[in-house]
Amino acid sequence: MNSFRKRIRQSNKQVARKSSSTPILTRLGSQIAHQFETISSKQLMELRHLRCFVVLAEELHFTRAADRLHIEQPPLSRTIKELEDELGAVLFDRDRRGTRLTAAGTAFLHDTRRLFTVLKQARENTKAIAAGSRGNLRIAISDGAVDRRLSTFLAHCREKEPEIEIRLSEVPLAEQLRGLRSGDFTAGLAYTAEIDDDFVAEPLWQDSLVIAVPARHELLVHKEVPLHELGNHPLVLCDPQLCEGYYRELRRFLRPLKREPNVVEYTSSLDMMFTLVGAGFGLGFTTETRAASCCQRPDVVIRPLAAESAVITTYLLRPDSGTLSAPLERFISRLSTHICN
């Protein structure tokens, strides 16, 4: 009997605790909901308050301002009062002589006009980008795939469409492909088309491969260096990590050699390659265009290669997404007419 009464008392206590906590939770939920409703209401009304304020500040007359806003004067007065209450500042002095901006109102008008200017620009930018008349192109460059043709072409693009911002980033090929997948890059340039199926590689231009030979080297007896001679001499090649696409193409070109090429050094830059070649470390490779613009050294001589396969192609890489943005479509079209032809 005692245990039965004890269970009843425990049950009553639990019910009492539940019933006493419920009103507290209900009140707390109502307060939070009210706060969110208040915040949402202020956010919805904010631009309306600001528009009314700017018009009244320009007219300094409630009736004329209400006419411009296509509302009655009492709602305008309430709106201004709500804004002043929210700011905790009087924006207008009102007396028999008329309506004037206070010092706080003058400062607030200046900032509000700046805000509306930014909003207008944001609206125009959004429409222009959607229409393809404004935006940016983020172009990744790998393998050192740059020359004077690219410089001339980019200058042409900037002249034709100054509102399209073109940003160049020099990155390894692996990073370029990751960026094309993620959208960090719009398109890229590289010396290889050996890429995954989710990319498109469009050939842009070809350059002849040439050999950099140390001055007074025995190979200089050849006006064009035969491919088989390269297997008898040490080579200085580009770094396979930093210039992955270029390295692949060089290895493809050297594949017909009867022996594995004797690579003595890997370099990350053209200048370092020329320095090592000039010091007699070995033979180096570059393109005819880059050699003409970069190699002005008495200790290095440039010779063409006696091989029809001694060419390297620059490719435009882009995601195989099917739909191109308008700026990228125009960029590719200009490439076709300005460079490829």
mmCIF file of C-alpha atoms in Angstrom:
data_model
loop_
_atom_site.group_PDB
_atom_site.id
_atom_site.type_symbol
_atom_site.label_atom_id
_atom_site.label_comp_id
_atom_site.label_asym_id
_atom_site.label_seq_id
_atom_site.Cartn_x
_atom_site.Cartn_y
_atom_site.Cartn_z
ATOM 1 C CA MET A 1 0.000 0.000 0.000
ATOM 2 C CA ASN A 2 2.825 2.412 0.918
ATOM 3 C CA SER A 3 4.671 1.660 -2.323
ATOM 4 C CA PHE A 4 1.469 2.319 -4.277
ATOM 5 C CA ARG A 5 1.038 5.754 -2.618
ATOM 6 C CA LYS A 6 4.717 6.526 -3.294
ATOM 7 C CA ARG A 7 4.282 5.808 -7.024
ATOM 8 C CA ILE A 8 1.201 8.080 -7.116
ATOM 9 C CA ARG A 9 3.129 10.961 -5.494
ATOM 10 C CA GLN A 10 6.033 10.526 -7.987
ATOM 11 C CA SER A 11 3.602 10.505 -10.902
ATOM 12 C CA ASN A 12 1.909 13.699 -9.646
ATOM 13 C CA LYS A 13 5.292 15.418 -9.316
ATOM 14 C CA GLN A 14 6.227 14.523 -12.925
ATOM 15 C CA VAL A 15 2.899 15.855 -14.186
ATOM 16 C CA ALA A 16 3.406 19.052 -12.191
ATOM 17 C CA ARG A 17 6.882 19.539 -13.623
ATOM 18 C CA LYS A 18 5.608 19.073 -17.169
ATOM 19 C CA SER A 19 2.679 21.409 -16.715
ATOM 20 C CA SER A 20 4.835 24.111 -15.111
ATOM 21 C CA SER A 21 7.484 23.981 -17.872
ATOM 22 C CA THR A 22 5.053 24.081 -20.779
ATOM 23 C CA PRO A 23 3.962 27.740 -20.376
ATOM 24 C CA ILE A 24 7.619 28.833 -20.135
ATOM 25 C CA LEU A 25 8.522 27.059 -23.383
ATOM 26 C CA THR A 26 5.415 28.420 -25.044
ATOM 27 C CA ARG A 27 6.213 31.970 -23.976
ATOM 28 C CA LEU A 28 9.849 31.574 -25.088
ATOM 29 C CA GLY A 29 8.768 30.270 -28.502
ATOM 30 C CA SER A 30 6.319 33.130 -28.917
ATOM 31 C CA GLN A 31 9.018 35.673 -28.074
ATOM 32 C CA ILE A 32 11.449 34.173 -30.602
ATOM 33 C CA ALA A 33 8.749 34.058 -33.282
ATOM 34 C CA HIS A 34 7.847 37.674 -32.557
ATOM 35 C CA GLN A 35 11.510 38.713 -32.868
ATOM 36 C CA PHE A 36 11.837 36.977 -36.229
ATOM 37 C CA GLU A 37 8.617 38.572 -37.440
ATOM 38 C CA THR A 38 9.913 41.975 -36.341
ATOM 39 C CA ILE A 39 13.260 41.467 -38.086
ATOM 40 C CA SER A 40 11.578 40.222 -41.269
ATOM 41 C CA SER A 41 9.173 43.167 -41.226
ATOM 42 C CA LYS A 42 12.013 45.654 -40.881
ATOM 43 C CA GLN A 43 13.964 44.024 -43.670
ATOM 44 C CA LEU A 44 10.946 44.100 -45.988
ATOM 45 C CA MET A 45 10.198 47.746 -45.179
ATOM 46 C CA GLU A 46 13.762 49.030 -45.232
ATOM 47 C CA LEU A 47 14.050 50.030 -48.890
ATOM 48 C CA ARG A 48 10.556 51.547 -48.809
ATOM 49 C CA HIS A 49 11.577 53.672 -45.817
ATOM 50 C CA LEU A 50 14.731 54.811 -47.590
ATOM 51 C CA ARG A 51 12.944 55.704 -50.826
ATOM 52 C CA CYS A 52 10.411 57.797 -48.920
ATOM 53 C CA PHE A 53 13.211 59.514 -47.033
ATOM 54 C CA VAL A 54 15.184 60.412 -50.184
ATOM 55 C CA VAL A 55 12.131 61.822 -51.982
ATOM 56 C CA LEU A 56 11.142 63.912 -48.963
ATOM 57 C CA ALA A 57 14.738 65.123 -48.579
ATOM 58 C CA GLU A 58 14.681 66.265 -52.211
ATOM 59 C CA GLU A 59 11.270 67.934 -52.049
ATOM 60 C CA LEU A 60 11.365 69.187 -48.428
ATOM 61 C CA HIS A 61 7.579 69.244 -48.688
ATOM 62 C CA PHE A 62 5.345 66.396 -47.498
ATOM 63 C CA THR A 63 2.533 66.969 -50.004
ATOM 64 C CA ARG A 64 4.832 67.100 -53.045
ATOM 65 C CA ALA A 65 6.832 64.123 -51.781
ATOM 66 C CA ALA A 66 3.650 62.104 -51.275
ATOM 67 C CA ASP A 67 2.536 62.970 -54.817
ATOM 68 C CA ARG A 68 5.863 61.766 -56.233
ATOM 69 C CA LEU A 69 5.570 58.541 -54.281
ATOM 70 C CA HIS A 70 1.905 58.083 -55.277
ATOM 71 C CA ILE A 71 0.797 57.746 -51.660
ATOM 72 C CA GLU A 72 -1.188 59.835 -49.199
ATOM 73 C CA GLN A 73 0.574 62.230 -46.851
ATOM 74 C CA PRO A 74 -0.324 60.403 -43.569
ATOM 75 C CA PRO A 75 1.381 57.117 -44.633
ATOM 76 C CA LEU A 76 4.462 59.128 -45.633
ATOM 77 C CA SER A 77 4.547 60.811 -42.234
ATOM 78 C CA ARG A 78 4.243 57.428 -40.496
ATOM 79 C CA THR A 79 7.024 55.956 -42.614
ATOM 80 C CA ILE A 80 9.415 58.809 -41.782
ATOM 81 C CA LYS A 81 8.503 58.545 -38.091
ATOM 82 C CA GLU A 82 9.201 54.793 -38.128
ATOM 83 C CA LEU A 83 12.574 55.415 -39.771
ATOM 84 C CA GLU A 84 13.510 58.084 -37.234
ATOM 85 C CA ASP A 85 12.480 55.784 -34.380
ATOM 86 C CA GLU A 86 14.574 52.956 -35.787
ATOM 87 C CA LEU A 87 17.619 55.207 -36.249
ATOM 88 C CA GLY A 88 17.131 56.973 -32.963
ATOM 89 C CA ALA A 89 17.651 60.319 -34.686
ATOM 90 C CA VAL A 90 15.519 63.200 -35.938
ATOM 91 C CA LEU A 91 16.018 63.526 -39.692
ATOM 92 C CA PHE A 92 13.781 66.536 -40.402
ATOM 93 C CA ASP A 93 12.957 69.767 -38.600
ATOM 94 C CA ARG A 94 9.278 70.607 -39.156
ATOM 95 C CA ASP A 95 7.726 73.936 -38.220
ATOM 96 C CA ARG A 96 5.563 76.674 -39.739
ATOM 97 C CA ARG A 97 8.378 77.805 -42.000
ATOM 98 C CA GLY A 98 8.630 74.400 -43.664
ATOM 99 C CA THR A 99 10.617 71.172 -43.596
ATOM 100 C CA ARG A 100 14.409 71.102 -43.335
ATOM 101 C CA LEU A 101 17.015 68.360 -43.022
ATOM 102 C CA THR A 102 18.827 68.139 -39.706
ATOM 103 C CA ALA A 103 22.574 67.518 -39.582
ATOM 104 C CA ALA A 104 21.844 63.831 -39.005
ATOM 105 C CA GLY A 105 19.396 63.857 -41.919
ATOM 106 C CA THR A 106 21.967 65.436 -44.252
ATOM 107 C CA ALA A 107 24.553 62.790 -43.375
ATOM 108 C CA PHE A 108 21.986 60.010 -43.748
ATOM 109 C CA LEU A 109 20.909 61.343 -47.157
ATOM 110 C CA HIS A 110 24.506 61.223 -48.406
ATOM 111 C CA ASP A 111 24.937 57.597 -47.307
ATOM 112 C CA THR A 112 21.498 56.562 -48.582
ATOM 113 C CA ARG A 113 22.206 57.959 -52.048
ATOM 114 C CA ARG A 114 25.455 55.990 -52.129
ATOM 115 C CA LEU A 115 23.511 52.870 -51.188
ATOM 116 C CA PHE A 116 21.015 53.360 -54.017
ATOM 117 C CA THR A 117 23.908 53.935 -56.447
ATOM 118 C CA VAL A 118 25.447 50.609 -55.421
ATOM 119 C CA LEU A 119 22.089 48.853 -55.761
ATOM 120 C CA LYS A 120 21.615 50.324 -59.230
ATOM 121 C CA GLN A 121 25.094 49.185 -60.269
ATOM 122 C CA ALA A 122 24.419 45.717 -58.883
ATOM 123 C CA ARG A 123 21.215 45.494 -60.908
ATOM 124 C CA GLU A 124 22.935 46.683 -64.093
ATOM 125 C CA ASN A 125 25.894 44.346 -63.573
ATOM 126 C CA THR A 126 23.615 41.368 -63.055
ATOM 127 C CA LYS A 127 21.656 42.125 -66.222
ATOM 128 C CA ALA A 128 24.849 42.714 -68.233
ATOM 129 C CA ILE A 129 26.473 39.499 -67.047
ATOM 130 C CA ALA A 130 23.301 37.537 -67.780
ATOM 131 C CA ALA A 131 23.274 39.043 -71.283
ATOM 132 C CA GLY A 132 26.980 38.235 -71.756
ATOM 133 C CA SER A 133 28.056 41.846 -72.283
ATOM 134 C CA ARG A 134 30.049 41.990 -69.045
ATOM 135 C CA GLY A 135 31.999 39.485 -66.970
ATOM 136 C CA ASN A 136 35.443 37.992 -66.663
ATOM 137 C CA LEU A 137 37.537 35.244 -68.212
ATOM 138 C CA ARG A 138 40.003 33.376 -66.005
ATOM 139 C CA ILE A 139 42.615 31.833 -68.295
ATOM 140 C CA ALA A 140 45.153 29.329 -66.944
ATOM 141 C CA ILE A 141 48.546 29.028 -68.664
ATOM 142 C CA SER A 142 50.535 25.799 -68.334
ATOM 143 C CA ASP A 143 53.780 24.464 -69.820
ATOM 144 C CA GLY A 144 55.009 27.997 -70.598
ATOM 145 C CA ALA A 145 52.524 28.135 -73.494
ATOM 146 C CA VAL A 146 52.897 31.865 -74.117
ATOM 147 C CA ASP A 147 54.394 33.878 -76.945
ATOM 148 C CA ARG A 148 53.990 37.182 -78.764
ATOM 149 C CA ARG A 149 50.873 36.019 -80.615
ATOM 150 C CA LEU A 150 49.065 35.606 -77.320
ATOM 151 C CA SER A 151 50.127 39.071 -76.165
ATOM 152 C CA THR A 152 48.855 40.633 -79.380
ATOM 153 C CA PHE A 153 45.601 38.686 -79.167
ATOM 154 C CA LEU A 154 44.912 39.677 -75.547
ATOM 155 C CA ALA A 155 45.537 43.328 -76.383
ATOM 156 C CA HIS A 156 43.023 42.967 -79.232
ATOM 157 C CA CYS A 157 40.430 41.461 -76.840
ATOM 158 C CA ARG A 158 40.902 44.267 -74.314
ATOM 159 C CA GLU A 159 40.424 46.829 -77.065
ATOM 160 C CA LYS A 160 37.265 45.192 -78.431
ATOM 161 C CA GLU A 161 35.634 44.415 -75.080
ATOM 162 C CA PRO A 162 37.176 46.467 -72.258
ATOM 163 C CA GLU A 163 34.239 45.554 -70.004
ATOM 164 C CA ILE A 164 35.299 41.862 -70.069
ATOM 165 C CA GLU A 165 38.067 41.372 -67.525
ATOM 166 C CA ILE A 166 40.718 38.814 -68.539
ATOM 167 C CA ARG A 167 42.829 37.305 -65.766
ATOM 168 C CA LEU A 168 45.825 35.068 -66.475
ATOM 169 C CA SER A 169 47.248 32.526 -64.028
ATOM 170 C CA GLU A 170 50.414 30.493 -64.639
ATOM 171 C CA VAL A 171 49.896 27.060 -63.059
ATOM 172 C CA PRO A 172 50.979 23.425 -63.571
ATOM 173 C CA LEU A 173 48.759 21.368 -65.874
ATOM 174 C CA ALA A 174 47.257 19.289 -63.044
ATOM 175 C CA GLU A 175 46.191 22.463 -61.242
ATOM 176 C CA GLN A 176 44.735 23.874 -64.464
ATOM 177 C CA LEU A 177 42.572 20.791 -64.976
ATOM 178 C CA ARG A 178 41.367 20.889 -61.368
ATOM 179 C CA GLY A 179 40.503 24.565 -61.793
ATOM 180 C CA LEU A 180 38.605 23.906 -65.023
ATOM 181 C CA ARG A 181 36.560 21.231 -63.263
ATOM 182 C CA SER A 182 35.773 23.411 -60.264
ATOM 183 C CA GLY A 183 35.037 26.534 -62.292
ATOM 184 C CA ASP A 184 38.002 28.486 -60.910
ATOM 185 C CA PHE A 185 39.279 28.761 -64.507
ATOM 186 C CA THR A 186 37.194 29.464 -67.612
ATOM 187 C CA ALA A 187 39.699 28.025 -70.091
ATOM 188 C CA GLY A 188 43.392 27.246 -70.333
ATOM 189 C CA LEU A 189 46.385 26.961 -72.656
ATOM 190 C CA ALA A 190 48.740 23.979 -72.670
ATOM 191 C CA TYR A 191 51.038 21.971 -74.934
ATOM 192 C CA THR A 192 49.087 18.708 -74.722
ATOM 193 C CA ALA A 193 45.735 17.270 -75.759
ATOM 194 C CA GLU A 194 46.175 14.097 -73.666
ATOM 195 C CA ILE A 195 43.469 14.913 -71.136
ATOM 196 C CA ASP A 196 40.312 13.318 -69.735
ATOM 197 C CA ASP A 197 37.144 12.966 -71.793
ATOM 198 C CA ASP A 198 35.350 15.662 -69.793
ATOM 199 C CA PHE A 199 37.573 18.305 -71.421
ATOM 200 C CA VAL A 200 37.817 19.681 -74.947
ATOM 201 C CA ALA A 201 41.237 20.418 -76.464
ATOM 202 C CA GLU A 202 41.157 22.744 -79.471
ATOM 203 C CA PRO A 203 44.436 23.231 -81.407
ATOM 204 C CA LEU A 204 45.423 26.881 -81.741
ATOM 205 C CA TRP A 205 48.825 27.078 -83.378
ATOM 206 C CA GLN A 206 51.961 25.023 -84.023
ATOM 207 C CA ASP A 207 55.594 25.869 -83.464
ATOM 208 C CA SER A 208 58.747 24.147 -84.612
ATOM 209 C CA LEU A 209 60.847 22.550 -81.900
ATOM 210 C CA VAL A 210 64.455 23.709 -81.973
ATOM 211 C CA ILE A 211 67.538 22.552 -80.108
ATOM 212 C CA ALA A 212 69.681 24.793 -77.890
ATOM 213 C CA VAL A 213 73.332 23.833 -78.322
ATOM 214 C CA PRO A 214 76.376 25.077 -76.387
ATOM 215 C CA ALA A 215 78.660 27.321 -78.442
ATOM 216 C CA ARG A 216 81.612 25.408 -80.001
ATOM 217 C CA HIS A 217 79.717 22.108 -79.677
ATOM 218 C CA GLU A 218 80.384 19.335 -82.212
ATOM 219 C CA LEU A 219 76.713 19.245 -83.297
ATOM 220 C CA LEU A 220 77.061 22.726 -84.770
ATOM 221 C CA VAL A 221 78.478 21.125 -87.907
ATOM 222 C CA HIS A 222 74.840 20.311 -88.716
ATOM 223 C CA LYS A 223 72.596 23.052 -90.092
ATOM 224 C CA GLU A 224 69.705 20.843 -88.967
ATOM 225 C CA VAL A 225 70.398 18.439 -86.115
ATOM 226 C CA PRO A 226 69.318 14.831 -86.880
ATOM 227 C CA LEU A 227 67.068 13.211 -84.301
ATOM 228 C CA HIS A 228 69.332 10.169 -83.817
ATOM 229 C CA GLU A 229 72.207 12.428 -82.722
ATOM 230 C CA LEU A 230 70.276 13.445 -79.608
ATOM 231 C CA GLY A 231 70.687 9.957 -78.159
ATOM 232 C CA ASN A 232 74.462 10.472 -77.995
ATOM 233 C CA HIS A 233 74.420 13.613 -75.846
ATOM 234 C CA PRO A 234 73.171 14.626 -72.384
ATOM 235 C CA LEU A 235 69.887 16.539 -72.323
ATOM 236 C CA VAL A 236 68.439 19.309 -70.161
ATOM 237 C CA LEU A 237 64.647 18.936 -70.057
ATOM 238 C CA CYS A 238 61.794 20.813 -68.433
ATOM 239 C CA ASP A 239 60.541 19.724 -65.022
ATOM 240 C CA PRO A 240 57.903 16.973 -65.574
ATOM 241 C CA GLN A 241 55.782 18.250 -62.661
ATOM 242 C CA LEU A 242 55.820 21.963 -63.455
ATOM 243 C CA CYS A 243 55.633 21.549 -67.257
ATOM 244 C CA GLU A 244 53.762 18.261 -67.498
ATOM 245 C CA GLY A 245 52.212 18.748 -70.923
ATOM 246 C CA TYR A 246 55.413 20.066 -72.501
ATOM 247 C CA TYR A 247 57.400 17.192 -70.968
ATOM 248 C CA ARG A 248 54.950 14.646 -72.421
ATOM 249 C CA GLU A 249 55.384 16.119 -75.897
ATOM 250 C CA LEU A 250 59.185 16.076 -75.616
ATOM 251 C CA ARG A 251 59.137 12.438 -74.519
ATOM 252 C CA ARG A 252 56.837 11.636 -77.443
ATOM 253 C CA PHE A 253 59.278 13.325 -79.825
ATOM 254 C CA LEU A 254 62.250 11.418 -78.351
ATOM 255 C CA ARG A 255 60.480 8.035 -78.415
ATOM 256 C CA PRO A 256 62.054 6.889 -81.740
ATOM 257 C CA LEU A 257 65.562 7.017 -80.202
ATOM 258 C CA LYS A 258 67.150 3.575 -79.856
ATOM 259 C CA ARG A 259 68.274 4.281 -76.298
ATOM 260 C CA GLU A 260 66.750 5.992 -73.288
ATOM 261 C CA PRO A 261 67.609 9.718 -73.384
ATOM 262 C CA ASN A 262 70.367 10.766 -70.984
ATOM 263 C CA VAL A 263 68.610 13.504 -68.996
ATOM 264 C CA VAL A 264 71.137 15.167 -66.691
ATOM 265 C CA GLU A 265 69.047 18.094 -65.410
ATOM 266 C CA TYR A 266 65.418 19.200 -65.129
ATOM 267 C CA THR A 267 64.666 22.921 -65.097
ATOM 268 C CA SER A 268 61.625 24.987 -64.188
ATOM 269 C CA SER A 269 62.342 27.939 -66.475
ATOM 270 C CA LEU A 270 63.649 28.726 -69.928
ATOM 271 C CA ASP A 271 66.353 30.991 -68.520
ATOM 272 C CA MET A 272 67.726 28.178 -66.349
ATOM 273 C CA MET A 273 67.735 25.817 -69.323
ATOM 274 C CA PHE A 274 69.740 28.305 -71.404
ATOM 275 C CA THR A 275 72.134 28.829 -68.485
ATOM 276 C CA LEU A 276 72.833 25.097 -68.134
ATOM 277 C CA VAL A 277 73.167 24.654 -71.899
ATOM 278 C CA GLY A 278 75.569 27.605 -72.083
ATOM 279 C CA ALA A 279 77.622 26.020 -69.289
ATOM 280 C CA GLY A 280 77.917 22.800 -71.290
ATOM 281 C CA PHE A 281 75.661 20.568 -69.167
ATOM 282 C CA GLY A 282 73.761 19.328 -72.208
ATOM 283 C CA LEU A 283 71.338 20.132 -75.027
ATOM 284 C CA GLY A 284 67.996 21.820 -74.418
ATOM 285 C CA PHE A 285 64.673 22.222 -76.237
ATOM 286 C CA THR A 286 62.429 25.177 -76.903
ATOM 287 C CA THR A 287 60.143 26.452 -79.643
ATOM 288 C CA GLU A 288 61.323 28.550 -82.554
ATOM 289 C CA THR A 289 59.133 31.484 -81.499
ATOM 290 C CA ARG A 290 60.369 31.518 -77.907
ATOM 291 C CA ALA A 291 63.979 31.071 -78.953
ATOM 292 C CA ALA A 292 63.729 34.100 -81.244
ATOM 293 C CA SER A 293 62.436 36.283 -78.410
ATOM 294 C CA CYS A 294 64.339 34.857 -75.432
ATOM 295 C CA CYS A 295 67.706 33.550 -76.551
ATOM 296 C CA GLN A 296 70.127 36.410 -77.141
ATOM 297 C CA ARG A 297 73.215 34.728 -75.670
ATOM 298 C CA PRO A 298 76.703 34.262 -77.121
ATOM 299 C CA ASP A 299 77.163 30.929 -75.309
ATOM 300 C CA VAL A 300 74.052 29.259 -76.802
ATOM 301 C CA VAL A 301 73.288 28.535 -80.461
ATOM 302 C CA ILE A 302 69.827 27.595 -81.748
ATOM 303 C CA ARG A 303 69.587 24.912 -84.416
ATOM 304 C CA PRO A 304 66.471 23.484 -86.147
ATOM 305 C CA LEU A 305 65.806 19.763 -85.945
ATOM 306 C CA ALA A 306 65.876 17.586 -89.050
ATOM 307 C CA ALA A 307 62.596 15.826 -88.299
ATOM 308 C CA GLU A 308 59.095 16.410 -89.607
ATOM 309 C CA SER A 309 57.702 15.504 -86.182
ATOM 310 C CA ALA A 310 59.644 18.342 -84.527
ATOM 311 C CA VAL A 311 56.558 20.470 -83.924
ATOM 312 C CA ILE A 312 54.601 21.286 -80.808
ATOM 313 C CA THR A 313 50.957 22.383 -80.693
ATOM 314 C CA THR A 314 49.368 24.853 -78.302
ATOM 315 C CA TYR A 315 45.849 23.835 -77.271
ATOM 316 C CA LEU A 316 42.945 25.698 -75.746
ATOM 317 C CA LEU A 317 41.491 23.521 -72.978
ATOM 318 C CA ARG A 318 37.976 23.939 -71.630
ATOM 319 C CA PRO A 319 35.355 21.802 -69.882
ATOM 320 C CA ASP A 320 33.134 19.752 -72.176
ATOM 321 C CA SER A 321 30.025 21.329 -70.679
ATOM 322 C CA GLY A 322 28.111 21.770 -73.929
ATOM 323 C CA THR A 323 27.065 25.367 -73.252
ATOM 324 C CA LEU A 324 29.654 28.155 -73.348
ATOM 325 C CA SER A 325 29.270 31.521 -71.702
ATOM 326 C CA ALA A 326 28.849 34.382 -74.163
ATOM 327 C CA PRO A 327 32.248 35.973 -73.278
ATOM 328 C CA LEU A 328 34.066 32.629 -73.714
ATOM 329 C CA GLU A 329 32.284 31.953 -77.004
ATOM 330 C CA ARG A 330 33.424 35.325 -78.363
ATOM 331 C CA PHE A 331 36.948 34.722 -76.997
ATOM 332 C CA ILE A 332 37.208 31.403 -78.866
ATOM 333 C CA SER A 333 35.750 32.919 -82.029
ATOM 334 C CA ARG A 334 38.367 35.677 -81.959
ATOM 335 C CA LEU A 335 41.108 33.108 -81.423
ATOM 336 C CA SER A 336 39.983 31.298 -84.559
ATOM 337 C CA THR A 337 40.062 34.431 -86.707
ATOM 338 C CA HIS A 338 42.898 36.385 -85.092
ATOM 339 C CA ILE A 339 45.495 33.664 -84.518
ATOM 340 C CA CYS A 340 44.556 30.326 -86.031
ATOM 341 C CA ASN A 341 44.102 31.787 -89.495
#
